[in-house]
CSV table of C-alpha atoms in Angstrom, one decimal:
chain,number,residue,atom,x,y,z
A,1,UNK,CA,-10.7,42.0,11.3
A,2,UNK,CA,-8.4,39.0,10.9
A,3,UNK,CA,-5.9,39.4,7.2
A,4,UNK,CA,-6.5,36.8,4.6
A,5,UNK,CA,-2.9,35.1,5.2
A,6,UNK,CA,-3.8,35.0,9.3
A,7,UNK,CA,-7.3,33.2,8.4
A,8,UNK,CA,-4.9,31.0,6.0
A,9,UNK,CA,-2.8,30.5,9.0
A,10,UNK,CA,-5.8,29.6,11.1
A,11,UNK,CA,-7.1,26.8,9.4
A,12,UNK,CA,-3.9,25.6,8.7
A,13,UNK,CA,-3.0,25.0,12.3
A,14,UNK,CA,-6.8,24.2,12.8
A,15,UNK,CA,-5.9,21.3,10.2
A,16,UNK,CA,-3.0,20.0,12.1
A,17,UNK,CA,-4.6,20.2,15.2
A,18,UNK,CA,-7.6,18.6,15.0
A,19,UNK,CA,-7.5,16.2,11.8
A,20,UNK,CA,-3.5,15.5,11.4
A,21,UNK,CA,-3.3,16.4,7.9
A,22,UNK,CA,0.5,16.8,6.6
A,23,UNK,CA,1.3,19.8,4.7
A,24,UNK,CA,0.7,18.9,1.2
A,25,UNK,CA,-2.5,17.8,2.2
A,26,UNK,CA,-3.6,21.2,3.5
A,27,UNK,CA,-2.6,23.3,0.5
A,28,UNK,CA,-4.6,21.0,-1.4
A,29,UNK,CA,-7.7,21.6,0.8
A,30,UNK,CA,-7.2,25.4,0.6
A,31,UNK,CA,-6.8,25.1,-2.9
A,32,UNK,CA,-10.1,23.3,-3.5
A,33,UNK,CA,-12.3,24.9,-1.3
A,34,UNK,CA,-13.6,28.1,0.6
A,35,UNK,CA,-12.0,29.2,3.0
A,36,UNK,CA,-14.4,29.8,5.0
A,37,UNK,CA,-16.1,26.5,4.3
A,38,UNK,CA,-12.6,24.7,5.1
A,39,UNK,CA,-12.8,26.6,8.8
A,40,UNK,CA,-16.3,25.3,9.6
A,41,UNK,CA,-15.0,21.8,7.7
A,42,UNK,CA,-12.3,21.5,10.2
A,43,UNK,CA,-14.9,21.2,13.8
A,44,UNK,CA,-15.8,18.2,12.1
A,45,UNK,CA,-14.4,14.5,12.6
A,46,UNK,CA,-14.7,13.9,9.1
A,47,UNK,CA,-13.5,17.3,7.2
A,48,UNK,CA,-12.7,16.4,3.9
A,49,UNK,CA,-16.0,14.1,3.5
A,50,UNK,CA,-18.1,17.1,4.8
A,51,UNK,CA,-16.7,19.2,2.1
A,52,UNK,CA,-17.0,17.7,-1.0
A,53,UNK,CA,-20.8,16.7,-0.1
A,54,UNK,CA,-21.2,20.5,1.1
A,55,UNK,CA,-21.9,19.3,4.5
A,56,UNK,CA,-24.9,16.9,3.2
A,57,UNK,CA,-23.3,13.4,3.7
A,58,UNK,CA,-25.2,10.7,3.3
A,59,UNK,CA,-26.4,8.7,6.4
A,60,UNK,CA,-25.7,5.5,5.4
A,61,UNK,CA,-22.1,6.5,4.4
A,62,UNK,CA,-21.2,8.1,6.7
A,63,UNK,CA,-21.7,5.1,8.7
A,64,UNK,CA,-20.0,3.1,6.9
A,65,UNK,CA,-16.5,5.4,6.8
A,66,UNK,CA,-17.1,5.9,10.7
A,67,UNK,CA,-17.1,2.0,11.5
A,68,UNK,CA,-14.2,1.9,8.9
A,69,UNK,CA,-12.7,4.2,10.6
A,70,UNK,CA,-13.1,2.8,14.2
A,71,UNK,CA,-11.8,-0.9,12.9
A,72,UNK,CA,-8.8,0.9,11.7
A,73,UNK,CA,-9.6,-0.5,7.8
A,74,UNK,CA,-10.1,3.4,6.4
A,75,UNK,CA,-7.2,5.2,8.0
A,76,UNK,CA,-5.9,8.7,8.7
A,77,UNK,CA,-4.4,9.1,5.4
A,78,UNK,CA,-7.4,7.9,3.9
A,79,UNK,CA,-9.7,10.2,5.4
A,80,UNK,CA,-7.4,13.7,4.5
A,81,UNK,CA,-6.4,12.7,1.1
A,82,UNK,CA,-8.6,14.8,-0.9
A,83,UNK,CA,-8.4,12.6,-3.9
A,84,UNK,CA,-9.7,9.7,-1.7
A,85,UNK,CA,-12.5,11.3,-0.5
A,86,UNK,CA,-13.5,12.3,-4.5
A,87,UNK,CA,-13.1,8.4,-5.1
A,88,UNK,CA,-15.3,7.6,-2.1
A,89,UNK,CA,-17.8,10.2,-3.3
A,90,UNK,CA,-17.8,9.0,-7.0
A,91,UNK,CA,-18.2,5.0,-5.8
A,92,UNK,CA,-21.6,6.2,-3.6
A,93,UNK,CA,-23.1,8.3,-6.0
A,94,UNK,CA,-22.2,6.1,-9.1
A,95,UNK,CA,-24.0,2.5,-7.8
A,96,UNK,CA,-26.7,4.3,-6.6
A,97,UNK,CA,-27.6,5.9,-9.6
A,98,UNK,CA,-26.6,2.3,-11.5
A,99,UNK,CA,-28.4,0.3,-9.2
A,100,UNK,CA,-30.4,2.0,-6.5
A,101,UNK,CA,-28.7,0.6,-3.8
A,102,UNK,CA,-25.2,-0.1,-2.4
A,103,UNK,CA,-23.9,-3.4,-2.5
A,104,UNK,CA,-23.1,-5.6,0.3
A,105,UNK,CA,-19.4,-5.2,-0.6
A,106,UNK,CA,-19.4,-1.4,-0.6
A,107,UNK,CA,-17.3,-0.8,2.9
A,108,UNK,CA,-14.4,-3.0,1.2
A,109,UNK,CA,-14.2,-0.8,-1.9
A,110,UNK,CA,-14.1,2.6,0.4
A,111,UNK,CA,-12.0,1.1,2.0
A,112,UNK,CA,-10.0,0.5,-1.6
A,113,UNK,CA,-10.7,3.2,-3.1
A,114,UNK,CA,-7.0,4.4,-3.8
A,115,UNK,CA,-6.3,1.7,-5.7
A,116,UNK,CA,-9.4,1.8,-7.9
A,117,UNK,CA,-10.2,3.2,-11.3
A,118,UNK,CA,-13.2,4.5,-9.8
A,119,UNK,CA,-15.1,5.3,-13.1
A,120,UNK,CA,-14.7,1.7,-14.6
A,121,UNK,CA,-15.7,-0.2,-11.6
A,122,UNK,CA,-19.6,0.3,-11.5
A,123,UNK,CA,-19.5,0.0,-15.7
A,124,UNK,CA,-17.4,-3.5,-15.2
A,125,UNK,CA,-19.4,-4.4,-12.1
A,126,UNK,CA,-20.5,-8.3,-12.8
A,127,UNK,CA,-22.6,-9.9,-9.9
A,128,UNK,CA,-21.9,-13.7,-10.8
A,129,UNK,CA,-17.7,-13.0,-11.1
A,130,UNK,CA,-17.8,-11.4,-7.6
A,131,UNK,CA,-19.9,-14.2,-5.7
A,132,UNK,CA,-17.4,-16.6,-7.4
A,133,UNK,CA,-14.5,-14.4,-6.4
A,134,UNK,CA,-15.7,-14.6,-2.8
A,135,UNK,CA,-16.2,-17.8,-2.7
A,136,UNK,CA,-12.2,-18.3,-3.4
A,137,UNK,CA,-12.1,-17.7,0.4
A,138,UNK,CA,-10.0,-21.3,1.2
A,139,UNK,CA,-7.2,-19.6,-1.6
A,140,UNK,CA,-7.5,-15.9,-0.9
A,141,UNK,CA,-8.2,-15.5,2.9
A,142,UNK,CA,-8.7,-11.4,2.6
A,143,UNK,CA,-11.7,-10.3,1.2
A,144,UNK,CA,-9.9,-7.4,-0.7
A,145,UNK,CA,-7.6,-9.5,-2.9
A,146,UNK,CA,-10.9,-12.0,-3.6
A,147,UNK,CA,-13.1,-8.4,-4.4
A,148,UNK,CA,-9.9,-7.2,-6.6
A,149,UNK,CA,-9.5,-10.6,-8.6
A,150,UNK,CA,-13.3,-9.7,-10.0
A,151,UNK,CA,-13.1,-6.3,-10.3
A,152,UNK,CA,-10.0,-6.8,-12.2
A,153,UNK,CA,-11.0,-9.9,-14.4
A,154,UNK,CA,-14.7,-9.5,-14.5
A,155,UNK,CA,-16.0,-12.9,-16.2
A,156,UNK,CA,-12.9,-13.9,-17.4
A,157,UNK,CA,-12.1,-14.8,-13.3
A,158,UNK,CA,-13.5,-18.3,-14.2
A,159,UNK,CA,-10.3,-18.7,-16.6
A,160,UNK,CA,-7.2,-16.8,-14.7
A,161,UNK,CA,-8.5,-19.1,-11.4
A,162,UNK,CA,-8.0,-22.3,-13.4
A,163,UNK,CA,-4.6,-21.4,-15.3
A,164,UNK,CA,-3.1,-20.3,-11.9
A,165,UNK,CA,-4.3,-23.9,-10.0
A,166,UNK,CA,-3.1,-25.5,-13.2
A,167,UNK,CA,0.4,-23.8,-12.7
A,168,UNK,CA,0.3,-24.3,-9.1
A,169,UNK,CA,0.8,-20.3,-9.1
A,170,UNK,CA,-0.1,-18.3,-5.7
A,171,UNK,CA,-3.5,-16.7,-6.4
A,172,UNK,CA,-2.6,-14.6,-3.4
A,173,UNK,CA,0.7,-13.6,-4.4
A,174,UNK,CA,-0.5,-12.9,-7.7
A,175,UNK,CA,-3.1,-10.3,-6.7
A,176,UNK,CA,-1.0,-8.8,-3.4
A,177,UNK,CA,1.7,-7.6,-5.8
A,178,UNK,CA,-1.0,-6.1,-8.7
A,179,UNK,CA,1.0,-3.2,-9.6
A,180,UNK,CA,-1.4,-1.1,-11.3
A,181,UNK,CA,-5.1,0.0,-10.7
A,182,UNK,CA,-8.1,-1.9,-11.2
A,183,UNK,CA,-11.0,-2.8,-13.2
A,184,UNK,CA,-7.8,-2.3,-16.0
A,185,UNK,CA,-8.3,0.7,-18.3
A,186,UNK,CA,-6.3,-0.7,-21.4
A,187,UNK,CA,-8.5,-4.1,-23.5
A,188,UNK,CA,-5.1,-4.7,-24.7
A,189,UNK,CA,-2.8,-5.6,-21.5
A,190,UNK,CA,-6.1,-7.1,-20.4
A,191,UNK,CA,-5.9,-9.7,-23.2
A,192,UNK,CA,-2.0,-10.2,-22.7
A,193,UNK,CA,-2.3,-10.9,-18.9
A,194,UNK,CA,-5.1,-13.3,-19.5
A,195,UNK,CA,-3.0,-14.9,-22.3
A,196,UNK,CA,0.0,-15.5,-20.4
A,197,UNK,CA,-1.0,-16.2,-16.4
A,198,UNK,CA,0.0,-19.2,-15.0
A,199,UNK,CA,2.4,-20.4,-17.8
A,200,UNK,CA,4.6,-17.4,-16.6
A,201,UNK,CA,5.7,-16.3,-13.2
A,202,UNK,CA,3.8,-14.2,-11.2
A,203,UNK,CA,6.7,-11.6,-10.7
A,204,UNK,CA,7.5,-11.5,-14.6
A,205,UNK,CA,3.3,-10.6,-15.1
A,206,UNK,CA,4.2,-7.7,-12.6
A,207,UNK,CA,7.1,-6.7,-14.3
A,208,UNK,CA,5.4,-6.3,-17.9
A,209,UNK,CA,2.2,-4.8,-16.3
A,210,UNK,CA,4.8,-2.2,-14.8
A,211,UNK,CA,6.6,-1.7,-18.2
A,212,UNK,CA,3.5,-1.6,-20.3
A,213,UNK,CA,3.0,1.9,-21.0
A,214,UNK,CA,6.7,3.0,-21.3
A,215,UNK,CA,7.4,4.6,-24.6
A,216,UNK,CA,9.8,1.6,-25.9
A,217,UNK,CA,8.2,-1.5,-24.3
A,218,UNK,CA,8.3,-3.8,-27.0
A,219,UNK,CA,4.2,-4.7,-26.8
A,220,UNK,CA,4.2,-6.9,-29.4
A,221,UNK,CA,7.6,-9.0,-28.8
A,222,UNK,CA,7.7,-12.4,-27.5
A,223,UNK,CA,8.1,-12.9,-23.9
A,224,UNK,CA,12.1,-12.9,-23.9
A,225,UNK,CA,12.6,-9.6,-25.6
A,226,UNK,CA,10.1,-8.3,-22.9
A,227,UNK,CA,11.7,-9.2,-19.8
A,228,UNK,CA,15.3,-8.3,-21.6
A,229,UNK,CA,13.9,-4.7,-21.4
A,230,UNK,CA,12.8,-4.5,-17.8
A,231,UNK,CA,16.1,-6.6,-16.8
A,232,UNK,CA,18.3,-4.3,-17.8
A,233,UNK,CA,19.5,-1.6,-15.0
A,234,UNK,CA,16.4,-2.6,-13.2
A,235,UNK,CA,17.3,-0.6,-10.0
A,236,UNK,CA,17.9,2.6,-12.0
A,237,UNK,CA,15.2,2.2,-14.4
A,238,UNK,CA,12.9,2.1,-11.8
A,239,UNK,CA,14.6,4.9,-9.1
A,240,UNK,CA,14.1,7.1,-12.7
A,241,UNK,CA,10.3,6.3,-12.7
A,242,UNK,CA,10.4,7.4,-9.2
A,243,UNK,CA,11.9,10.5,-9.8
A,244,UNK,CA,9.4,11.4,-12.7
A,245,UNK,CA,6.6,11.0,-10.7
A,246,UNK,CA,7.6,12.7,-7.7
A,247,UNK,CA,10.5,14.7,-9.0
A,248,UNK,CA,10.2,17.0,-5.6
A,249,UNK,CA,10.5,14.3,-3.3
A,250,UNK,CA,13.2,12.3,-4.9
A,251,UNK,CA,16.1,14.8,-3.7
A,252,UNK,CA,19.2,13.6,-2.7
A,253,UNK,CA,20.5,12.8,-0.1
A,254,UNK,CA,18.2,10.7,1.9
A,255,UNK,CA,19.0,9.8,5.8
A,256,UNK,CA,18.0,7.1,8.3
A,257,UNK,CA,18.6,7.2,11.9
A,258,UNK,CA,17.4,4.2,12.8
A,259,UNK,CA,20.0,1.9,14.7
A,260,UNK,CA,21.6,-0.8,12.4
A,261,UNK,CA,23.1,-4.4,13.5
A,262,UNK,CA,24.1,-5.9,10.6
A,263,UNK,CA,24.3,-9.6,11.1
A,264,UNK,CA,26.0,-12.4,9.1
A,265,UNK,CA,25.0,-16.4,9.9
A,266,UNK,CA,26.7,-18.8,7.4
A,267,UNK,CA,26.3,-17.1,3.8
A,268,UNK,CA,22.9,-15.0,4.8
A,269,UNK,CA,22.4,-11.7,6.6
A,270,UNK,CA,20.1,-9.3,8.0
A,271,UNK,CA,20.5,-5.5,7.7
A,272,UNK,CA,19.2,-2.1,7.2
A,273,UNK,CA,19.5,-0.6,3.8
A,274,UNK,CA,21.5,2.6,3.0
A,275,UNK,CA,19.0,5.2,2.7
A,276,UNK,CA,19.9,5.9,-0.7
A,277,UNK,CA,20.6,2.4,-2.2
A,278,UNK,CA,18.4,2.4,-5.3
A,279,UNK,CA,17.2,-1.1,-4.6
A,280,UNK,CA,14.6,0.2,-2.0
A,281,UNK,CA,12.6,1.0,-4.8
A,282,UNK,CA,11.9,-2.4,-6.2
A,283,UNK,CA,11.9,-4.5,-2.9
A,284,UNK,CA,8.2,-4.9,-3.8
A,285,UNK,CA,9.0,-6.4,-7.1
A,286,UNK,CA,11.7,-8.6,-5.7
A,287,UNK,CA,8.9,-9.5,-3.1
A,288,UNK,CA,6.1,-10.0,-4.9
A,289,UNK,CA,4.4,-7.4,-3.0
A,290,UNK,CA,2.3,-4.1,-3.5
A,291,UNK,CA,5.0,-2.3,-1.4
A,292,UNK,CA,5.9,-0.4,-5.3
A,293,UNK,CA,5.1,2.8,-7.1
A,294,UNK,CA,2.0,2.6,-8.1
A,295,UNK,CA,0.5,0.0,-6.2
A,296,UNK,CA,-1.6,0.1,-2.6
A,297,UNK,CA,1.6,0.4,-0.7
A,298,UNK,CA,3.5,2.7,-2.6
A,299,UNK,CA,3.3,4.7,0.7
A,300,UNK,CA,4.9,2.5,2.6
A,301,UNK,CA,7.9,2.9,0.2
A,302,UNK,CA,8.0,6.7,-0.4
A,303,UNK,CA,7.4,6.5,4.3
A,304,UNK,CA,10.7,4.4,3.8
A,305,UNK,CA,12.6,6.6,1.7
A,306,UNK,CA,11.7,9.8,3.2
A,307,UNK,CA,11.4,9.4,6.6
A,308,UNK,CA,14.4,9.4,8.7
A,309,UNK,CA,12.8,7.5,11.4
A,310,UNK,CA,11.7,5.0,8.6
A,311,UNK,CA,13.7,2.3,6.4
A,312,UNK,CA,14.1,-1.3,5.1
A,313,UNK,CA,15.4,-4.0,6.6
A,314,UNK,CA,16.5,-6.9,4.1
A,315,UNK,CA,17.5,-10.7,4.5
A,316,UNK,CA,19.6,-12.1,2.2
A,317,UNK,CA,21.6,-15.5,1.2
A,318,UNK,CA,24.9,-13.9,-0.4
A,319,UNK,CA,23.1,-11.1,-3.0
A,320,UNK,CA,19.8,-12.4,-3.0
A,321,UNK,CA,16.4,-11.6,-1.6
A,322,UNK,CA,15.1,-14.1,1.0
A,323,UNK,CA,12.7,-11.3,2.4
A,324,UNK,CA,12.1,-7.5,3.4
A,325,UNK,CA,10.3,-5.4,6.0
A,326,UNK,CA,9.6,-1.9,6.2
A,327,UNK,CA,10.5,-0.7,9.3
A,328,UNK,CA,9.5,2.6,11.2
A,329,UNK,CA,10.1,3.9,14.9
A,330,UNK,CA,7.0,5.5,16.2
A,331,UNK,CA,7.0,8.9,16.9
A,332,UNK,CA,7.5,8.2,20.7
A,333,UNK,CA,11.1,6.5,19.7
A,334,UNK,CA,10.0,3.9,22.4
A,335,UNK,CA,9.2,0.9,19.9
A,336,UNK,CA,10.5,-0.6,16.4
A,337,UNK,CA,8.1,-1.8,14.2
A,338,UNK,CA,8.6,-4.3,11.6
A,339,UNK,CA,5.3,-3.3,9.7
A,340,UNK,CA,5.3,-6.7,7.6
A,341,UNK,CA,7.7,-9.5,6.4
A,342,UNK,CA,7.3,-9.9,2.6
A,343,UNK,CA,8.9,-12.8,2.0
A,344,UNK,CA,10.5,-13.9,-2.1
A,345,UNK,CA,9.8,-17.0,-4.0
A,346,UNK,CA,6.8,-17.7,-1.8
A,347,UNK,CA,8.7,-18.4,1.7
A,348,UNK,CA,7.0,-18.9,4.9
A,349,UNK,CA,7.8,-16.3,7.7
A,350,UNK,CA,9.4,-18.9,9.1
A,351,UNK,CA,12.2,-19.9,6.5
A,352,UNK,CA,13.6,-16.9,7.8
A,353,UNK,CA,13.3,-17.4,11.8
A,354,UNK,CA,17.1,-17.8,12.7
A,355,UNK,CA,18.0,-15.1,10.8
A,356,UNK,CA,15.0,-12.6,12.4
A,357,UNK,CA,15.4,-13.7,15.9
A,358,UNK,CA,19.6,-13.2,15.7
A,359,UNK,CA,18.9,-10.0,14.0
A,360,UNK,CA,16.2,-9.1,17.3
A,361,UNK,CA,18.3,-10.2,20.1
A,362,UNK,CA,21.2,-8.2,18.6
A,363,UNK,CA,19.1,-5.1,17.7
A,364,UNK,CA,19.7,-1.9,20.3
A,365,UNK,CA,16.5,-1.6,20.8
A,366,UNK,CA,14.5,-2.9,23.4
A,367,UNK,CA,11.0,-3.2,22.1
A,368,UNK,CA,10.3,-4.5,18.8
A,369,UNK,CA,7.0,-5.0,17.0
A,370,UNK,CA,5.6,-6.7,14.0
A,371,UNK,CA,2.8,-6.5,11.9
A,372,UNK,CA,1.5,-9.7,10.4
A,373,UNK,CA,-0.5,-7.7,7.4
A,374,UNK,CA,-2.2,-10.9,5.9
A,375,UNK,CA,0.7,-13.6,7.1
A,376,UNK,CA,-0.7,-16.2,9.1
A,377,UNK,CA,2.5,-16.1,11.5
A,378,UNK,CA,2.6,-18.1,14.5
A,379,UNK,CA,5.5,-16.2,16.3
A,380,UNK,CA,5.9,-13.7,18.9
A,381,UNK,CA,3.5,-12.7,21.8
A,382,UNK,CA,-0.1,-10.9,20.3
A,383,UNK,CA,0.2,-7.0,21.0
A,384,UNK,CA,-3.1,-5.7,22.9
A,385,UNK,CA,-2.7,-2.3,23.1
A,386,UNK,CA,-3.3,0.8,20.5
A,387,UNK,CA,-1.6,1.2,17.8
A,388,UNK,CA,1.9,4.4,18.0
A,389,UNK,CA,2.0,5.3,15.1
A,390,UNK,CA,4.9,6.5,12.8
A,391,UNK,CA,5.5,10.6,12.8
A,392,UNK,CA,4.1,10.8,9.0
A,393,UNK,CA,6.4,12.6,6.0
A,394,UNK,CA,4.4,11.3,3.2
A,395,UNK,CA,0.9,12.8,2.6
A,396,UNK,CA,-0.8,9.0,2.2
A,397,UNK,CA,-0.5,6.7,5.1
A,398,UNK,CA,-0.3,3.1,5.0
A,399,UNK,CA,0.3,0.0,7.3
A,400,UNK,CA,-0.2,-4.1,7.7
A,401,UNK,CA,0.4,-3.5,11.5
A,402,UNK,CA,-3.1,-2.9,12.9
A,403,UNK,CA,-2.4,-6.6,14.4
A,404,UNK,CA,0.4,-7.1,15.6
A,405,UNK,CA,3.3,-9.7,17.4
A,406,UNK,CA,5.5,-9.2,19.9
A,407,UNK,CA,9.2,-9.6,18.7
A,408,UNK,CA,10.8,-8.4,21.5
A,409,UNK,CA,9.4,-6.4,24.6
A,410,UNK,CA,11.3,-4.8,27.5
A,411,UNK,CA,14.7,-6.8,25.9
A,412,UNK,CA,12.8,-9.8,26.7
A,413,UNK,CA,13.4,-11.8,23.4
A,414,UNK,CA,9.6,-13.1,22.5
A,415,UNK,CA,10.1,-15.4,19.3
């Protein structure tokens, strides 16, 4: 008869073996569930789903995660993250005892699910905000950031739209850096978002949404006492807010063994970041981009940090942000990925072309990818193989490189 701690052992290397999970992720599962019921979970494609419906998974569902899955829009992180799967579960069971049915737009909210308060979004549901949200298809080209501008405005969509056109404000931009969860919980930074979009900048909207629940924020202070709060020591405010919510994982030092090539032309260059240069953590504000704590790509940022095989590259004129890319090596070493280009004050992927391709024909190394996430880029030479993926450190997993460019293959120089 096998000891507790070697059945533990078991399904742990079960786990890793067969469904990829990291660590953290494991203890969770043993933590949640029989043991036993974890072994027979783990013969199964879809382990953590199989669990918390006690093997009983609906049909339809399950469809819909496995053609998710196979289109790469419900990934490996997504399918082991145990709070995920509890999101997924909640969504299913919650419209069909609302409405009866699923509807039509279900896949894209599995697919969402981490970014969801999941118990607000059936009550705040509104059918007539959502068609009008996905009609917004000539602004907002994904169907997740049209599906999040309902969920996250209900009827009052109508309103926001029209402030933002009549500010000439990015609707996409606006919506791709949301750094908080959505339907929003709080009636009051509801009413002060709605008050203020489109008379003020995107980014600054981002900033107070951030801010909103610290201790001090001065809620009821005009605009210029507000952003004199989150202006001040911005990088170390924000490295703190780290820190507090993964105090474990923010443990000095941090290291990066990817190959730099700094590059200067005229007054602007293109480097790798110092692994432990505070600004890492609010290249997604500087960008206007959910690569942030709290946000949909906070994994891409805590990959970034923690990952040794895993960084930021920035472009800059003198000390200020033109854009910034996430960069990882897969596990293989064989190929650098740029998984996006997030690009500041609304720039086009190719404002930034000399600087990229100098930065790529000077790089070490001799294959170099990019992900074009939801840029419409028209550089590089398509990719038409799998994707490698990174060798994960963080328990969630994130990318914008399931399509991919090109930037450089076999030292052949593709841009």
């Amino acid at each position: 008869m096998m000891l507790k701690e070697e059945i533990d052992m078991t399904i742990i290397e079960m786990g890793k073996k067969t469904n990829h999970f990291t660590d953290e992720q494991l203890r969770d599962v043993m933590h949640a569930f029989d043991k036993e019921k974890v072994k027979l979970a783990f013969q199964k494609e879809f382990a953590l789903l199989n669990l918390v419906f006690d093997f009983n998974v609906p049909f339809e569902l399950m469809e819909i995660v496995q053609d998710l899955y196979e289109k790469k829009e419900f990934n490996r992180g997504h399918k082991n993250d145990y709070f995920t799967i509890c999101q997924v579960k909640g969504l299913y069971e919650s419209f069909k005892t609302r409405f009866g049915r699923l509807p039509k737009i279900f896949p894209y909210l599995v697919s969402m699910a981490q970014e969801l308060n999941n118990e607000l979004v059936v009550e705040k549901f509104n059918v007539r905000s959502m068609k009008f949200a996905l009609n917004l298809e000539e602004d907002l080209p994904s169907h997740y950031h049209r599906i999040a501008y309902s969920l996250l405005f209900g009827q009052k969509i109508y309103d926001v739209v029209c402030k933002l056109k009549k500010h000439n404000r990015s609707l996409k931009n606006f919506i791709a850096g949301m750094p908080c969860k959505y339907p929003l919980a709080d009636p009051e930074l509801e009413k002060w978002i709605v008050s203020h979009i489109g008379s003020t900048k995107n980014e600054i909207i981002h900033e107070v949404i951030t801010f909103w629940n610290d201790k001090n924020f001065p809620k009821n202070s005009s605009l210029y006492i507000q952003q004199n709060y989150f202006k001040l020591q911005r990088k170390e405010r924000e490295w703190a807010r780290c820190e507090n919510k993964y105090p474990k994982a923010f443990r000095l030092p941090f290291e990066c063994h990817i190959k730099d090539n700094r590059i200067e032309v005229a007054q602007e260059q293109a480097y790798i970041l110092d692994p432990n240069d505070k600004k890492q953590v609010i290249l997604g504000h500087l960008s206007v981009c959910c690569q942030k704590l709290g946000s949909s790509a906070e994994p891409s940022m805590m990959e970034g940090l923690l990952n040794p095989y895993s960084g930021f590259l920035v472009f800059e004129r003198s000390s200020k942000l033109l854009a910034q890319s996430w960069v990882w090596l897969t596990e293989d070493h064989s190929t650098l990925v740029l998984d996006n280009i997030e690009l500041a004050d609304q720039r086009k992927p190719e404002d930034i072309i000399v600087l990229l391709k100098r930065w790529v024909i000077e790089s070490p190394y001799a294959y170099i990818q990019m992900g074009v996430g939801f840029n419409d880029v028209s550089i590089g030479e398509a990719v038409n193989e799998e994707v490698k993926w990174y060798k994960q450190y963080w328990k969630y997993q994130y990318t914008d490189a399931i399509d991919r460019v090109w930037l450089k293959k076999d030292n052949t120089v593709l841009i």
